[in-house]
Short mmCIF file of C-alpha atoms and ligand atoms in Angstrom, two decimals:
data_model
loop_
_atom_site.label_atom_id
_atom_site.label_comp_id
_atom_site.label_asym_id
_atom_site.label_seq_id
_atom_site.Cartn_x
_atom_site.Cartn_y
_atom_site.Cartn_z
CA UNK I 280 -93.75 -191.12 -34.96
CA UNK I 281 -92.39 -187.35 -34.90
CA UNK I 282 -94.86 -186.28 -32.75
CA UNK I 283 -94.18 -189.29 -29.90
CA UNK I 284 -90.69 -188.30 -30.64
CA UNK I 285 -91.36 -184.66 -29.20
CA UNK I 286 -93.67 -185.65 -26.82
CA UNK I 287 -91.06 -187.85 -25.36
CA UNK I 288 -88.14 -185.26 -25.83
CA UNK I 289 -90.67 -183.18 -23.37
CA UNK I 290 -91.65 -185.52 -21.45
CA UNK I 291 -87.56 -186.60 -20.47
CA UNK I 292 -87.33 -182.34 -20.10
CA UNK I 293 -89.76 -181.81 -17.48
CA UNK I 294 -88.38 -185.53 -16.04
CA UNK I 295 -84.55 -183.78 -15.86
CA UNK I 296 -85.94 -180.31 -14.67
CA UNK I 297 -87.75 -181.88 -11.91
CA UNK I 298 -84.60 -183.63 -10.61
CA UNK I 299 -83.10 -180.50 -10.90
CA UNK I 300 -85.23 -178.48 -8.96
CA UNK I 301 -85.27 -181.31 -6.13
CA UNK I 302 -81.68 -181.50 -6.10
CA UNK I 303 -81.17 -177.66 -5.92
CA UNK I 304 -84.17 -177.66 -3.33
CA UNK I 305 -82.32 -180.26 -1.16
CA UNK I 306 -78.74 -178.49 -1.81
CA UNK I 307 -79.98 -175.25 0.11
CA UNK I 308 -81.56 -177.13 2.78
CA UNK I 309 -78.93 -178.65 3.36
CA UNK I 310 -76.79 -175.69 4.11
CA UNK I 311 -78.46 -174.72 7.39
CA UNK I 312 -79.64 -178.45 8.37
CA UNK I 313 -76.53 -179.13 11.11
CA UNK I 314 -76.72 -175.71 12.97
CA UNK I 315 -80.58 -176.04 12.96
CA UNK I 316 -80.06 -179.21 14.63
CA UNK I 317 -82.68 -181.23 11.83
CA UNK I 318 -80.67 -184.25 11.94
CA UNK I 319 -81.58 -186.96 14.31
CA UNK I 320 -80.47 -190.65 14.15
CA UNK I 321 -82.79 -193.57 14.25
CA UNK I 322 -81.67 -196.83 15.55
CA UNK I 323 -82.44 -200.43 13.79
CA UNK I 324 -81.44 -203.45 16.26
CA UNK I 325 -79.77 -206.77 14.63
CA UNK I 326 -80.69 -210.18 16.63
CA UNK I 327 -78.37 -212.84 17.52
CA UNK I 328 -79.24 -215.93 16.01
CA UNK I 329 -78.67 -218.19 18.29
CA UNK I 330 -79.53 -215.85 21.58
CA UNK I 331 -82.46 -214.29 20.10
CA UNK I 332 -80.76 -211.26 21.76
CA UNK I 333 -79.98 -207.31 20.16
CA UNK I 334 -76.24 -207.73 18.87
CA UNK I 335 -76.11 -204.35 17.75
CA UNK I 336 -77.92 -201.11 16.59
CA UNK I 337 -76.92 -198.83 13.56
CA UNK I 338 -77.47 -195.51 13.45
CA UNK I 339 -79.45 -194.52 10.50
CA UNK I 340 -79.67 -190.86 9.57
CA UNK I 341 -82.83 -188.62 9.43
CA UNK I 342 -83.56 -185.30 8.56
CA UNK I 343 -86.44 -183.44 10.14
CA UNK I 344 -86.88 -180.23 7.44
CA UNK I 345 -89.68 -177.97 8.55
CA UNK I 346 -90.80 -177.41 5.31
CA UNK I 347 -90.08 -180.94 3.41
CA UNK I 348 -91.10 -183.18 6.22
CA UNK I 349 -89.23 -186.39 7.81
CA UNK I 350 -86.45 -186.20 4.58
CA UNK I 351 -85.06 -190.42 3.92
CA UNK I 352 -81.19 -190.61 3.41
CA UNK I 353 -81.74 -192.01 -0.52
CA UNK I 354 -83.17 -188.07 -1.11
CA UNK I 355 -80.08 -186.72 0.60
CA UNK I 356 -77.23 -188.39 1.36
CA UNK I 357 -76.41 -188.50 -2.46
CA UNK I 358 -76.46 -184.86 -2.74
CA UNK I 359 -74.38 -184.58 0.36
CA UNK I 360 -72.04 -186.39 -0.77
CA UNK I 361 -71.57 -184.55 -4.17
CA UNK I 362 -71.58 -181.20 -2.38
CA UNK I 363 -68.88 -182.78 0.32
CA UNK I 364 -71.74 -181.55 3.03
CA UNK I 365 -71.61 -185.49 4.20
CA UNK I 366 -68.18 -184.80 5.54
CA UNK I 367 -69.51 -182.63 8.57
CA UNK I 368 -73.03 -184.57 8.71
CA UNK I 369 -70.77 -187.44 8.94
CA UNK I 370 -69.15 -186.37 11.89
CA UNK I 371 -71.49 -185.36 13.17
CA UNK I 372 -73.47 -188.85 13.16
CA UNK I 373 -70.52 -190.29 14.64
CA UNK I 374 -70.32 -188.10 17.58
CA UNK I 375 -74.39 -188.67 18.40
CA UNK I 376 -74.11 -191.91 17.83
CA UNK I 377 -71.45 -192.70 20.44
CA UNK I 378 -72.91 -189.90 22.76
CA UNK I 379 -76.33 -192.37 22.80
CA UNK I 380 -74.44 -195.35 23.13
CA UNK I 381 -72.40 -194.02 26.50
CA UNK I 382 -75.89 -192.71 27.88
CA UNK I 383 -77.75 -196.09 27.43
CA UNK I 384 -75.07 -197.34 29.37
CA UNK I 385 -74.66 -195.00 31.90
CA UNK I 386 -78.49 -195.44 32.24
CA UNK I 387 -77.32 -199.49 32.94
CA UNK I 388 -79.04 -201.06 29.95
CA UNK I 389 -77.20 -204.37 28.08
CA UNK I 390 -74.32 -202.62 26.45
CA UNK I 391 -74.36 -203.33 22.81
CA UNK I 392 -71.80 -202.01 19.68
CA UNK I 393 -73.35 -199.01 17.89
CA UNK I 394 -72.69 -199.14 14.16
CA UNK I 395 -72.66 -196.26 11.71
CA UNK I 396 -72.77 -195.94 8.22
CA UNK I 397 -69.05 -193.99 6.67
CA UNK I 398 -69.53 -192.80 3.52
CA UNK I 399 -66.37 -193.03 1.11
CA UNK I 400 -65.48 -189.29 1.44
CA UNK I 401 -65.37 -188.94 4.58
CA UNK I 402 -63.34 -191.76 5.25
CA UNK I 403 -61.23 -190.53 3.05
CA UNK I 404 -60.19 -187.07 4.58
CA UNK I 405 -56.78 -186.80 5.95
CA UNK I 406 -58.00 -186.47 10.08
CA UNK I 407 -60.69 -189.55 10.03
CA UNK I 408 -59.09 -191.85 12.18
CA UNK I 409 -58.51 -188.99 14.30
CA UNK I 410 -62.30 -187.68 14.19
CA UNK I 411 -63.03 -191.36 15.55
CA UNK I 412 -61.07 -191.06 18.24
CA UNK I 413 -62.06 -187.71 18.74
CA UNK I 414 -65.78 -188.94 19.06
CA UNK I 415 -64.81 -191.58 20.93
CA UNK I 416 -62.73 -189.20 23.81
CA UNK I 417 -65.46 -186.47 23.69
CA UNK I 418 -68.31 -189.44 24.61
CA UNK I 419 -66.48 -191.34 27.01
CA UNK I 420 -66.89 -194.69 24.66
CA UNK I 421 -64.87 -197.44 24.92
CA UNK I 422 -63.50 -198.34 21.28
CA UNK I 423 -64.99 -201.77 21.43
CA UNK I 424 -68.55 -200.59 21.47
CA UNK I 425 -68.20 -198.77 17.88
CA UNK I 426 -68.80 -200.05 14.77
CA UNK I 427 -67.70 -198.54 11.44
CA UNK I 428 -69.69 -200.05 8.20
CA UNK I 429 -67.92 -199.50 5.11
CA UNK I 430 -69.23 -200.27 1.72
CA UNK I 431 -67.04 -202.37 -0.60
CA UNK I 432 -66.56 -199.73 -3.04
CA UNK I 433 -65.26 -197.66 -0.63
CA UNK I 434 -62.73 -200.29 0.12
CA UNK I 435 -61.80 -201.41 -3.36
CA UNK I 436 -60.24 -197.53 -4.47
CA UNK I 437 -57.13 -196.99 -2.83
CA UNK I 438 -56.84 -200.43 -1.21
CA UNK I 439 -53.42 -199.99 0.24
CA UNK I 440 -54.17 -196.79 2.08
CA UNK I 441 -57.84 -198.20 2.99
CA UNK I 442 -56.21 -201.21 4.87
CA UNK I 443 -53.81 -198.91 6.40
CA UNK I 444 -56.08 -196.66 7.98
CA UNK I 445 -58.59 -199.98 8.70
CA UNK I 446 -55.49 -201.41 10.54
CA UNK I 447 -54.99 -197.61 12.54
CA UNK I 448 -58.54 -197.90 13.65
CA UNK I 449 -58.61 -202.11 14.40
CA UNK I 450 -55.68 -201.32 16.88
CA UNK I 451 -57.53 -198.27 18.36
CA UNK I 452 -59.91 -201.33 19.28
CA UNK I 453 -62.79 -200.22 17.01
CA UNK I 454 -64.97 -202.99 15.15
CA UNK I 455 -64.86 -202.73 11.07
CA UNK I 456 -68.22 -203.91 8.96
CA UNK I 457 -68.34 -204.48 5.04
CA UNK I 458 -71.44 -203.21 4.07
CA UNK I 459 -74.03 -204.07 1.23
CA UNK I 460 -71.91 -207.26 0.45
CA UNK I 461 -72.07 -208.80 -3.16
CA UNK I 462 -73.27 -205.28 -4.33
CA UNK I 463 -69.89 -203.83 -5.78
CA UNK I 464 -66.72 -205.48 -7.10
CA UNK I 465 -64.89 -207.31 -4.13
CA UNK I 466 -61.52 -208.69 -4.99
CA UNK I 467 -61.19 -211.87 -3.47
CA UNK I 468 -57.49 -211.81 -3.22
CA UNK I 469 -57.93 -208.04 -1.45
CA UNK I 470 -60.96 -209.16 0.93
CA UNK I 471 -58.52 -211.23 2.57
CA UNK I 472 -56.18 -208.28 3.65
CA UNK I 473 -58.75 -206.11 5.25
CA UNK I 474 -59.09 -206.39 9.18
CA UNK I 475 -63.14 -206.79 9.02
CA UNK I 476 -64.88 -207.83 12.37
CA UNK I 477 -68.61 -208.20 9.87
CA UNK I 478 -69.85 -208.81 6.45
CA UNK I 479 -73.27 -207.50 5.90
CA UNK I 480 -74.76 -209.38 3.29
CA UNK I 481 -77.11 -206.72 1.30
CA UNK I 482 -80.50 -207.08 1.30
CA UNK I 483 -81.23 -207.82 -2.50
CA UNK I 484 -79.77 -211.20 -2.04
CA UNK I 485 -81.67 -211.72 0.90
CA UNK I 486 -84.94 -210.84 -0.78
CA UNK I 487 -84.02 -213.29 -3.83
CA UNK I 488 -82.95 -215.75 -1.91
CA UNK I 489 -85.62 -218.25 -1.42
CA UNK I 490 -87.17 -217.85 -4.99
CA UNK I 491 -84.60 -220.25 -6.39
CA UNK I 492 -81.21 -222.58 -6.08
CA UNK I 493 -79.21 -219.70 -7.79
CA UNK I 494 -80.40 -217.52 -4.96
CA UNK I 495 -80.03 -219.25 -2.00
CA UNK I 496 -76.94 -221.15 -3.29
CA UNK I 497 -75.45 -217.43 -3.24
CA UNK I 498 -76.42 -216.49 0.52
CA UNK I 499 -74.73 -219.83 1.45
CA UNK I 500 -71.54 -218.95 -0.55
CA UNK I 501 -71.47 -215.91 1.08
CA UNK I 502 -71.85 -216.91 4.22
CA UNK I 503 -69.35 -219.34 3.92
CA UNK I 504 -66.87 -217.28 2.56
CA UNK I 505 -67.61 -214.73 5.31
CA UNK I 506 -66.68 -217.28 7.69
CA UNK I 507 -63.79 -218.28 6.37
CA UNK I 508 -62.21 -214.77 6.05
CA UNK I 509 -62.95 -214.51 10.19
CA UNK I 510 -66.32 -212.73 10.10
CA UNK I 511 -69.09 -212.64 11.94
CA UNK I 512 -72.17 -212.84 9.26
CA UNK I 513 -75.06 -210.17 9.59
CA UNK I 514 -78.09 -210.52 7.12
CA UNK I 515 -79.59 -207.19 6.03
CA UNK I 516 -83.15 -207.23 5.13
CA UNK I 517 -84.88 -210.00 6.90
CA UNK I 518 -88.17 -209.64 6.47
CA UNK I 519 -90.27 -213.09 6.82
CA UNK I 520 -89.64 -216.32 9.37
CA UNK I 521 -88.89 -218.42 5.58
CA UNK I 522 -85.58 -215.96 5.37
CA UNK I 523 -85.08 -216.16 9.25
CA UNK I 524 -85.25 -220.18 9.26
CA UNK I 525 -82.87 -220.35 5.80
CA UNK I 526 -80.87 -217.84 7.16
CA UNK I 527 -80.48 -219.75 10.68
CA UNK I 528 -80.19 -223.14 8.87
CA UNK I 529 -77.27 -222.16 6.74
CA UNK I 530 -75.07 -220.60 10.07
CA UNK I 531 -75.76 -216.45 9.37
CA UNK I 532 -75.22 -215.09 12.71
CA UNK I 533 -77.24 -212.27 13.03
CA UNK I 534 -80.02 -210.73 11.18
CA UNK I 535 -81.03 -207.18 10.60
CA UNK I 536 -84.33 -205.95 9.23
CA UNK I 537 -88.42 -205.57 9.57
CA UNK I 538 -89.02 -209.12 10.71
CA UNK I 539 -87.54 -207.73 14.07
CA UNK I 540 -87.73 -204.46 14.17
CA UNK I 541 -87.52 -201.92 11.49
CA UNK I 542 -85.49 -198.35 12.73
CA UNK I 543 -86.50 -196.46 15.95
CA UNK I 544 -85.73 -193.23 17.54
CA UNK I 545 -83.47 -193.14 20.03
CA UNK I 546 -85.77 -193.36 23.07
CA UNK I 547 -87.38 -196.40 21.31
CA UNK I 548 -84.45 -198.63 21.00
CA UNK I 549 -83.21 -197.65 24.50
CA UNK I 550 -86.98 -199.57 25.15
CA UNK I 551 -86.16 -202.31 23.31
CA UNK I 552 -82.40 -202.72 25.20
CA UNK I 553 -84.65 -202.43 28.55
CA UNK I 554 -86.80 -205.08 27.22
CA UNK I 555 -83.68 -207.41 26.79
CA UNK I 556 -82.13 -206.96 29.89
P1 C2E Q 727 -77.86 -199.23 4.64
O1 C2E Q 727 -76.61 -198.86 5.37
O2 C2E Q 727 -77.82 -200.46 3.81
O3 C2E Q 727 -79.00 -199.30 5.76
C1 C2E Q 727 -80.05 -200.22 5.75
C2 C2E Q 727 -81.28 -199.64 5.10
O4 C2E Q 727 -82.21 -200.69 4.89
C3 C2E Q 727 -82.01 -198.61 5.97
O5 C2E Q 727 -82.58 -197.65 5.11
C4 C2E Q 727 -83.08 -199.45 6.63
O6 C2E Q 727 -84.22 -198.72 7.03
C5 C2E Q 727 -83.43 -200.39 5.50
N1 C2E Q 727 -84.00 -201.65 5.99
C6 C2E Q 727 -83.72 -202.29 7.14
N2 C2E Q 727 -84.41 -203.45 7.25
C7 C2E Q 727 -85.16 -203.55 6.14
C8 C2E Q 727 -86.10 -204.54 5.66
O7 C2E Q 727 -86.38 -205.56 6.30
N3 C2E Q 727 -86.68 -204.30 4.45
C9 C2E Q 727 -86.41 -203.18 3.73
N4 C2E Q 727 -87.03 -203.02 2.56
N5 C2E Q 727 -85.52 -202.23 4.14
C10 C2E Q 727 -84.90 -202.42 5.33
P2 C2E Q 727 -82.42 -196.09 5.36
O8 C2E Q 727 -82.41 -195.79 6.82
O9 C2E Q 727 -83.40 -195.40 4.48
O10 C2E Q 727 -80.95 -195.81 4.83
C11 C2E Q 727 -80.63 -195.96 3.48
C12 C2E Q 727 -79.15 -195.82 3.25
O11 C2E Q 727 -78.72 -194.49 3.54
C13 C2E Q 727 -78.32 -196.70 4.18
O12 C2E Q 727 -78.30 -198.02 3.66
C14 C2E Q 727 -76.97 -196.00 4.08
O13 C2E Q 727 -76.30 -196.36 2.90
C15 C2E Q 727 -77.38 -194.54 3.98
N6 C2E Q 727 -77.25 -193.93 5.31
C16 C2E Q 727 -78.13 -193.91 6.33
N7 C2E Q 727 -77.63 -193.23 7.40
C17 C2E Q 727 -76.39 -192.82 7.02
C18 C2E Q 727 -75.35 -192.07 7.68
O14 C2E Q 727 -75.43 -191.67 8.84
N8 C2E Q 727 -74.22 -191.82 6.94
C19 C2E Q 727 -74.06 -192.28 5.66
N9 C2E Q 727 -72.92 -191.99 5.00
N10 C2E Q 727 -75.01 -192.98 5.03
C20 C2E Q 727 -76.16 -193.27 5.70
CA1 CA Q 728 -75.27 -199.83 6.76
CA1 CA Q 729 -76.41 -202.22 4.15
CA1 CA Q 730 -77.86 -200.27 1.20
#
C-alpha cells in the first residue's frame, strides 16, 4: 500500500509538471501569436428551422503555431485569459470578424449576423463598448449584422453594470446571445433584465437529450422559457436528424452543430452563403 502510495504521489508529479510545461509552452507562444498574424477565425453556420436557411455564422478562433500545429481554443483560450492576452486576441477577433462579414457582402452574398464569442475580461475593460463600435466604424458594418455571445457567468458577476453596458450596446443596434445556457447559475429573476436577442442552449443538454424524459423535458423547459423572455432559441451541438426532428418538434429555432456543418475557414463558409443564395 506504501509503495502504490508513492507510485501515485509520482505519478500525480509528472501529471502536474506536464501541465506545467504545456501551459508555460503555450504562455510564450502566445506572446508573439497576434503580430505573427497565427490567428485565423473559422466560421460554423446555424440553420433556420423552419427555412432550412444559414441564420448566422460564429467566428471561432484558431491558432496556426508553426511549431505546435493547428492549436484548438480549449488549449489556449484558458491561458489567455489568465495572462489577460485574450483582451487584445479578443479584439482582435472582433475586428476580423466584422471585416469578413462587410466583404461577403460587398462580394453580394445573403447577408447574415456574424457572432463572436466575448470572453468575461474583455467585456469587462473600461473601452469595450467602444472597441465594438470601433470595429464596427473601421469595417464599415452595420450594427445589426453583429452578434456578441456572452456566457452566463459572465453575466451573473456584476449584473447591474453587465445590463448597463448590454443596454449601451442593444441601442448601438448590436444583437446580444447568452451562451452555453443551463451551464452556470442563471438567476431567473436577473435573466429577465438583460436585453438578449438569443439563448444558446449548450450542447451537453442537447447530447442528453433524447436518452430520457429528464433530458428532453429540460430542452423543452428551456426552450420555453427562452421564448418567453423574447428570444430567439439556437441549439448548440446538433449532431443527428433524432436531435434535429425533437429539436424542430418542440419550436427551437435554429440549430448549430456537425449535423450541418461543423466550422470552416473563411473562404469555405463564404461557399456555403453562395450556395444559399
Ligand atoms: P462555444 O462558444 O460553445 O463554441 C462552440 C464549440 O462547439 C466550438 O468548439 C465548435 O467547434 C463546437 N461544436 C460545434 N458543433 C458541434 C457538434 O455538433 N458537436 C461537437 N462535439 N462540438 C461542436 P471550438 O471552436 O473548439 O471552441 C471551443 C470554445 O472556445 C468555444 O465554445 C468558446 O467558448 C471558445 N472560443 C472560441 N473562439 C473564441 C473567441 O474568439 N473568443 C473567445 N473568448 N472564446 C472563443
Ligand atoms: Ca459561442
Ligand atoms: Ca456555446
Ligand atoms: Ca462551450
Amino acid at each position: 500500500a506504501k509503495d502504490g502510495g508513492r507510485n501515485q504521489l509520482q505519478f500525480y508529479t509528472s501529471e502536474m509538471n506536464a501541465r506545467v510545461t504545456e501551459r508555460t509552452l503555450i504562455e510564450g507562444h502566445l506572446r508573439n501569436a497576434l503580430v505573427r498574424h497565427e490567428f485565423v477565425l473559422h466560421f460554423q453556420p446555424r440553420i433556420d428551422c423552419a427555412t432550412g436557411r444559414v441564420a448566422g455564422l460564429e467566428a471561432l478562433l484558431r491558432w496556426q503555431q508553426p511549431e505546435l500545429g493547428l492549436v484548438q481554443p480549449d488549449r489556449f483560450i484558458g491561458v489567455a485569459e489568465e495572462t489577460g492576452r485574450i483582451v487584445e486576441i479578443g479584439e482582435w477577433v472582433l475586428y476580423e470578424a466584422c471585416r469578413q462579414a462587410k466583404a461577403w457582402q460587398d462580394a453580394g452574398l445573403p447577408r447574415v449576423p456574424v457572432a463572436v464569442n466575448v470572453s468575461a475580461r474583455q467585456f469587462r475593460q473600461a473601452g469595450f463598448v467602444q472597441e465594438v463600435r470601433g470595429a464596427l466604424e473601421a469595417s464599415g458594418l452595420e450594427a445589426g449584422y453583429l452578434e456578441l455571445e456572452l456566457t452566463e457567468s459572465l453575466m451573473m458577476q456584476n449584473v447591474e453594470g453587465v445590463i448597463a453596458a448590454m443596454l449601451h450596446l442593444k441601442a448601438g443596434g448590436v444583437r446580444l446571445s447568452i451562451d452555453d445556457f443551463g451551464t452556470g447559475y442563471s438567476s431567473l429573476s436577473y435573466l429577465r433584465r438583460f436585453p438578449l436577442d438569443y439563448l444558446k442552449i449548450d450542447r451537453s443538454f442537447v447530447r442528453d437529450m433524447l436518452h430520457d424524459a429528464p433530458g428532453s423535458a429540460i430542452v423543452r423547459s428551456m426552450i420555453t422559457l427562452g421564448h418567453s423572455l423574447g428570444c430567439r432559441i439556437i441549439a448548440e451541438g446538433v449532431e443527428t436528424n433524432d436531435q434535429l426532428g425533437y429539436l424542430t418538434q418542440e419550436g427551437c429555432d435554429e440549430i448549430q452543430g456537425f449535423l450541418c456543418s461543423r466550422p470552416v475557414t473563411g473562404e469555405a463558409a463564404g461557399e456555403l452563403l453562395y450556395a444559399d443564395r
